XYZ file of C-alpha atoms in Angstrom:
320
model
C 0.000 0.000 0.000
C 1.285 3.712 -0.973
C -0.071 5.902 1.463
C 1.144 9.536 0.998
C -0.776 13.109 2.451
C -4.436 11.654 2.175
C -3.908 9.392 -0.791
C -4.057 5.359 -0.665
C -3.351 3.078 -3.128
C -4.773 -0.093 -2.251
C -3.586 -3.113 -3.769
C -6.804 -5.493 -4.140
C -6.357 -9.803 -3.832
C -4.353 -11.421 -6.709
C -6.288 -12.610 -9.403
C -5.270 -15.187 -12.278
C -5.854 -14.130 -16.094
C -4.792 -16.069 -18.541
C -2.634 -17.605 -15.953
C -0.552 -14.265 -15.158
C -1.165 -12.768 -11.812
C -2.346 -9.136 -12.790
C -2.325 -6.274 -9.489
C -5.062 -4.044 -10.057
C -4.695 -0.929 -8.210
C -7.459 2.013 -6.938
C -6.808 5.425 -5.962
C -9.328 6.501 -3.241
C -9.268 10.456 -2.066
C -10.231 9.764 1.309
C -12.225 13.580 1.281
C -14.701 11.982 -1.173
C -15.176 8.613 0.772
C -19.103 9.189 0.812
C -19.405 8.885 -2.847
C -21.999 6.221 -3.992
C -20.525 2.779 -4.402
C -20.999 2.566 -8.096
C -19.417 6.167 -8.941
C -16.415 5.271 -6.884
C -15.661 2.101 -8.673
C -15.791 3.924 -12.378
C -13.537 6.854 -10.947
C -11.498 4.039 -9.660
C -11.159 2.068 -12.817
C -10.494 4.854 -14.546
C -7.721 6.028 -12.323
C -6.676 2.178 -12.693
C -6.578 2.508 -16.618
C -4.432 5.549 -16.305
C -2.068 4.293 -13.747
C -1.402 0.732 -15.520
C -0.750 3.086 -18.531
C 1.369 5.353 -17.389
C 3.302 2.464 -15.180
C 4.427 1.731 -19.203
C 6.022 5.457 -19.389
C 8.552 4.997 -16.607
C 11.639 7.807 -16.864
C 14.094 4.636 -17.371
C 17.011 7.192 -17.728
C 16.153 9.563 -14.707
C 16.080 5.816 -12.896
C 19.435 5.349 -14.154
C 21.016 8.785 -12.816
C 19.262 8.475 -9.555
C 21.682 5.215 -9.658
C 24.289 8.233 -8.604
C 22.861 9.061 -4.803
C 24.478 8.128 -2.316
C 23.425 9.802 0.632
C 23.071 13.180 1.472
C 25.877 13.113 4.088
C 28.556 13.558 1.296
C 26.602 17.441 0.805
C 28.261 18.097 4.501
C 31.374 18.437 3.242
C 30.449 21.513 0.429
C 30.107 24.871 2.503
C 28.501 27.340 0.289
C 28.505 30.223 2.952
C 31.885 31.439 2.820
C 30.744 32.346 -1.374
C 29.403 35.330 -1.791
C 26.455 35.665 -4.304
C 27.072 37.825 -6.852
C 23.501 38.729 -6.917
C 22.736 42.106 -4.874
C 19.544 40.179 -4.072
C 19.072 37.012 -2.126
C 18.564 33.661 -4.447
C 15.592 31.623 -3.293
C 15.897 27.966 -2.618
C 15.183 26.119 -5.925
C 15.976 22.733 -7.608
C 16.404 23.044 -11.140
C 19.052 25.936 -11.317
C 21.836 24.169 -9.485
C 20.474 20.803 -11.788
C 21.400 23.350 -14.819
C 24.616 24.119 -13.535
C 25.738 21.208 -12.376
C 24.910 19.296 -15.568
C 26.616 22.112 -17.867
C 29.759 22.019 -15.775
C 29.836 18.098 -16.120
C 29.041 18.522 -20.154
C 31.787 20.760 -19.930
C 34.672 17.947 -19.521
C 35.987 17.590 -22.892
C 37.625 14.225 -22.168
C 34.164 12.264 -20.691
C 32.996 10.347 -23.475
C 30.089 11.400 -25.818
C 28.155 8.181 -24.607
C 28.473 9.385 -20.792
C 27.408 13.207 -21.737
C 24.311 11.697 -23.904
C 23.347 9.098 -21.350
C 23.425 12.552 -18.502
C 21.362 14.415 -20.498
C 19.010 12.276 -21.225
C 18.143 11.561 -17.444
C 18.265 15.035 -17.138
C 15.849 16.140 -20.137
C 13.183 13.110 -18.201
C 14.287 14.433 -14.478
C 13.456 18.062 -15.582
C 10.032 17.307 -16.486
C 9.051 16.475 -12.818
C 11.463 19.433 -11.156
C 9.480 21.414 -12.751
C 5.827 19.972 -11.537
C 7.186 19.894 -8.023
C 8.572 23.559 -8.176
C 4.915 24.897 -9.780
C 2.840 23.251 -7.052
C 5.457 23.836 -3.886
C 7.282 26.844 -5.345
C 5.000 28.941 -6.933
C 5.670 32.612 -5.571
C 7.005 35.678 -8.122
C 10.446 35.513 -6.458
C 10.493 31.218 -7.238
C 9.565 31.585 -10.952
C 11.990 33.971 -12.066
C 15.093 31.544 -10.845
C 12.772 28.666 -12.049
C 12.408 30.305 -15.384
C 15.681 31.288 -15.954
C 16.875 27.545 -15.197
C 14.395 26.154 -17.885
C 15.654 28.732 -20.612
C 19.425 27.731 -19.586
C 18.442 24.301 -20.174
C 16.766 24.645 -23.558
C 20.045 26.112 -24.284
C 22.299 23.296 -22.976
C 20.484 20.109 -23.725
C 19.718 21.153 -27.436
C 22.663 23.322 -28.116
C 25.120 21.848 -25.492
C 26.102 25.196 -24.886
C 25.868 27.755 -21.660
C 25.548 31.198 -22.372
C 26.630 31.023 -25.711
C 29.780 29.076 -25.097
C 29.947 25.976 -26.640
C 30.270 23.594 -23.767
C 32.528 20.877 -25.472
C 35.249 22.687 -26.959
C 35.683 25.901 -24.373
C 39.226 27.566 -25.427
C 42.620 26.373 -25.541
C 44.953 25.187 -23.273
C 41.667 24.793 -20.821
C 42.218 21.498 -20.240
C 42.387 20.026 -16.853
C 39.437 19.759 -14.754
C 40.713 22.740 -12.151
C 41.567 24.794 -15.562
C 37.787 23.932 -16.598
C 36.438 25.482 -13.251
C 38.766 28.350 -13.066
C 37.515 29.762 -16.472
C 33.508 28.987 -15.865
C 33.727 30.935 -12.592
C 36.103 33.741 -14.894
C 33.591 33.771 -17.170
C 30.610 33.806 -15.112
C 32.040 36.669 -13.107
C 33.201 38.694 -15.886
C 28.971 38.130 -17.723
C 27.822 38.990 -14.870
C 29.764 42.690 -14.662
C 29.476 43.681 -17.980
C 25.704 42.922 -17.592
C 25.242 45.588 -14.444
C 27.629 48.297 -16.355
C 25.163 48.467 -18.942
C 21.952 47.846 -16.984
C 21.738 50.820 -15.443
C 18.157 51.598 -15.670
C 16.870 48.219 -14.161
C 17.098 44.776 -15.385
C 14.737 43.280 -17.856
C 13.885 40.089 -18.589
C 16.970 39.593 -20.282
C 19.308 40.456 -18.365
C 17.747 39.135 -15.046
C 18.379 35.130 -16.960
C 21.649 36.458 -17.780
C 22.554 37.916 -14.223
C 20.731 34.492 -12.373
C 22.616 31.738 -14.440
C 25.936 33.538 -14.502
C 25.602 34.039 -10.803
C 24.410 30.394 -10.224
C 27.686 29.458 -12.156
C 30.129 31.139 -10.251
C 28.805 30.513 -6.790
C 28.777 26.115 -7.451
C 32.378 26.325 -8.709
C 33.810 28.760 -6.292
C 32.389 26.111 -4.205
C 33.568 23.298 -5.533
C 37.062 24.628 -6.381
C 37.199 26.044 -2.150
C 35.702 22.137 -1.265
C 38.629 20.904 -3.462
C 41.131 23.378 -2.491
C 44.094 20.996 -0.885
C 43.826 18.613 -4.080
C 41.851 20.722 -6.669
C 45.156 20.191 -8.998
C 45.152 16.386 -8.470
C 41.455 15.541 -9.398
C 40.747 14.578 -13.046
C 37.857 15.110 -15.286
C 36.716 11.658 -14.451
C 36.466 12.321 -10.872
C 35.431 15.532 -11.588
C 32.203 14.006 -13.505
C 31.486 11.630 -11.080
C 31.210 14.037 -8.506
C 29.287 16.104 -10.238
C 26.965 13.527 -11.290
C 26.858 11.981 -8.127
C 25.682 15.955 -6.192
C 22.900 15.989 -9.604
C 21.448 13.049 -7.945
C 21.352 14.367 -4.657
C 19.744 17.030 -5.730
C 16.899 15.247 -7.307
C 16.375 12.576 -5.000
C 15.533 15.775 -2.480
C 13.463 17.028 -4.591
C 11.503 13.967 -6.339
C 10.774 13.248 -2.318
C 7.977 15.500 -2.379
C 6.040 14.437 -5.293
C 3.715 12.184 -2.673
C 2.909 15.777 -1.621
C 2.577 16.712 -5.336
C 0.314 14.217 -6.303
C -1.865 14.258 -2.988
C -2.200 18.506 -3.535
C -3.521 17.278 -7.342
C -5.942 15.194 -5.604
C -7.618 17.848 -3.258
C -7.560 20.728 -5.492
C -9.747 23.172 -3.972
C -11.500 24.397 -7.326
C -14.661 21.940 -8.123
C -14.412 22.680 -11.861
C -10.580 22.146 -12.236
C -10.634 19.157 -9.861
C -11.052 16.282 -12.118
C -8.701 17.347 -14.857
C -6.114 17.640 -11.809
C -6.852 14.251 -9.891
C -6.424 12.541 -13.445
C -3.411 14.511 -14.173
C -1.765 12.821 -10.344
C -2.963 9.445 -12.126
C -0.907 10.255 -15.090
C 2.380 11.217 -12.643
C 1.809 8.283 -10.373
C 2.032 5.977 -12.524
C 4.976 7.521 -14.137
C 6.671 7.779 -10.733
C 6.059 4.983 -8.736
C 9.000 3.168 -9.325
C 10.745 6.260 -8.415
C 8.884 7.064 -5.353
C 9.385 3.422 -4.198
C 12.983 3.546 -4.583
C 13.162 6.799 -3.217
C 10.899 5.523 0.260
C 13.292 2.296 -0.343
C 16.649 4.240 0.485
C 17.950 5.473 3.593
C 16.855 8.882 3.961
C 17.824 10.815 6.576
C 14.320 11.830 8.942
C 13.775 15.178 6.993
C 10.623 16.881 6.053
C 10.135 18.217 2.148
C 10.995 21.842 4.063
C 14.339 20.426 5.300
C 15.481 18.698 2.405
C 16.144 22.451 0.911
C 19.157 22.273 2.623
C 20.800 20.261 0.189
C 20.074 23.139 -2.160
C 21.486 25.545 -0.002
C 25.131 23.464 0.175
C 25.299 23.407 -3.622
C 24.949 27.458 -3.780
C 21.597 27.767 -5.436
């Protein structure tokens, strides 16, 4: 049984068809328990239909990068504090910029093989579909949407361009080869966007220049960070490693945030709007199904005793 914020999946007896044991499954809003016996079972077979459906959708290559977490204790050792943003205003908490950032620094390695960098973004391209659901229905405020908009521009840009900013991420400049090289001239070049965009904004920022100021200060804050984290050894660590522990803080990123898609999906269910309710209960039919491998594994692991709030920390260590 998946119970999660008011909604239960109940998994009804075994029963042989065609000599395969089939596990239908109902999704019951426990607000609307008085409905009539016969309108609950059609709602509930249609929720089935839609869940056995989607359950044929699964995000086999977010599965795959999720492979990466490890535990959150590993964040512990990244102290973003000491960075200073380059923003004169303060960044709100959000998931999918550092995601960006993190994934165009690890596309970045010019020595990881083109299998490795394809196989990354396509996890990524399937994780930030359901970032992006759980930032619109926890994160929905003016101050959330303009970091959360700026990160889905950035990543148009890198996953169909593979390029940040207008930099073309595989082939940076010469003689920028090691992995402490690499870092040194992303936070150069973040820091250096970022000041020629306030000497010419001087009237404001627009739109423009706000995604140019956000992802340029996003940039520079994670590898400061990494490159102060790696300080002792920074000239000893290769791209490999390099990847892999980039790869391995994407995860940890997304396994914080794909915890709260129980939350997601029960907030669907008990939309508060009678007219838009059905459209959004069938829509968390469509995402549980897609997700409940996910959500299992995720409940599966050993996650530290954290609330959906406290789990922003880990966004907090990576310099969001």
């Amino acid at each position: 049984m998946f119970d999660a914020f008011g909604i239960v999946l109940i998994k009804e007896p075994e029963q042989h068809e065609t000599n395969k044991i089939l596990s239908h499954y109902v999704l019951q809003l426990q607000e609307d328990a008085e409905l009539a016996e016969r309108t609950l079972k059609r709602i509930s077979y249609s929720f089935e239909r839609i869940i056995k459906k989607a359950e044929k959708q699964q995000p086999y290559n977010l599965m795959k990068l999720l492979e990466g977490y490890k535990g959150f204790g590993r964040a512990e050792k990244f102290d973003s504090h000491h960075v200073l943003s380059l923003l004169l205003e303060e960044s709100p908490n959000c998931w999918s910029l550092p995601l960006v950032t993190l994934t165009t620094m690890a596309i970045s390695l010019p020595n990881i093989t083109k299998d490795r960098v394809d196989c990354l973004l396509s996890g990524m391209s399937e994780a930030m579909v359901y970032v992006t659901i759980v930032e619109a229905s926890l994160n929905a405020t003016d101050d959330h949407v303009i970091f959360q908009k700026a990160a889905q521009t950035l990543w148009l840009e890198v996953e169909i361009y593979q390029k940040w900013l207008g930099n073309k991420l595989r082939k940076l400049v010469p003689l920028v080869n090691t992995a402490e090289q690499i870092l040194l001239w992303l936070r150069g070049t973040a820091k250096n966007m970022l000041t020629r965009v306030e000497s010419r904004d001087t009237k404001g920022q627009n739109d423009s220049s706000k995604f140019w100021s956000i992802s340029a200060s996003s940039m520079y804050r994670i590898t400061e960070m990494i490159l102060h984290s790696n300080h002792s050894n920074i000239d000893k660590v290769s791209q490999e490693e390099l990847f892999e522990q980039l790869s391995s803080m994407i995860a940890d990123i997304l396994v914080a945030c794909l915890t709260n898609l129980p939350q997601v999906i029960a907030m669907k269910c008990h939309s508060s709007e009678i007219e838009k309710r059905e459209v959004s209960v069938y829509a968390a039919a469509q995402l549980l199904g897609e997700t409940m491998q996910i959500i299992n594994t995720i409940q599966d692991s050993e996650l530290p005793s954290l609330n959906p709030d406290n789990l922003l920390f880990i966004v907090d260590k990576l310099g969001a």
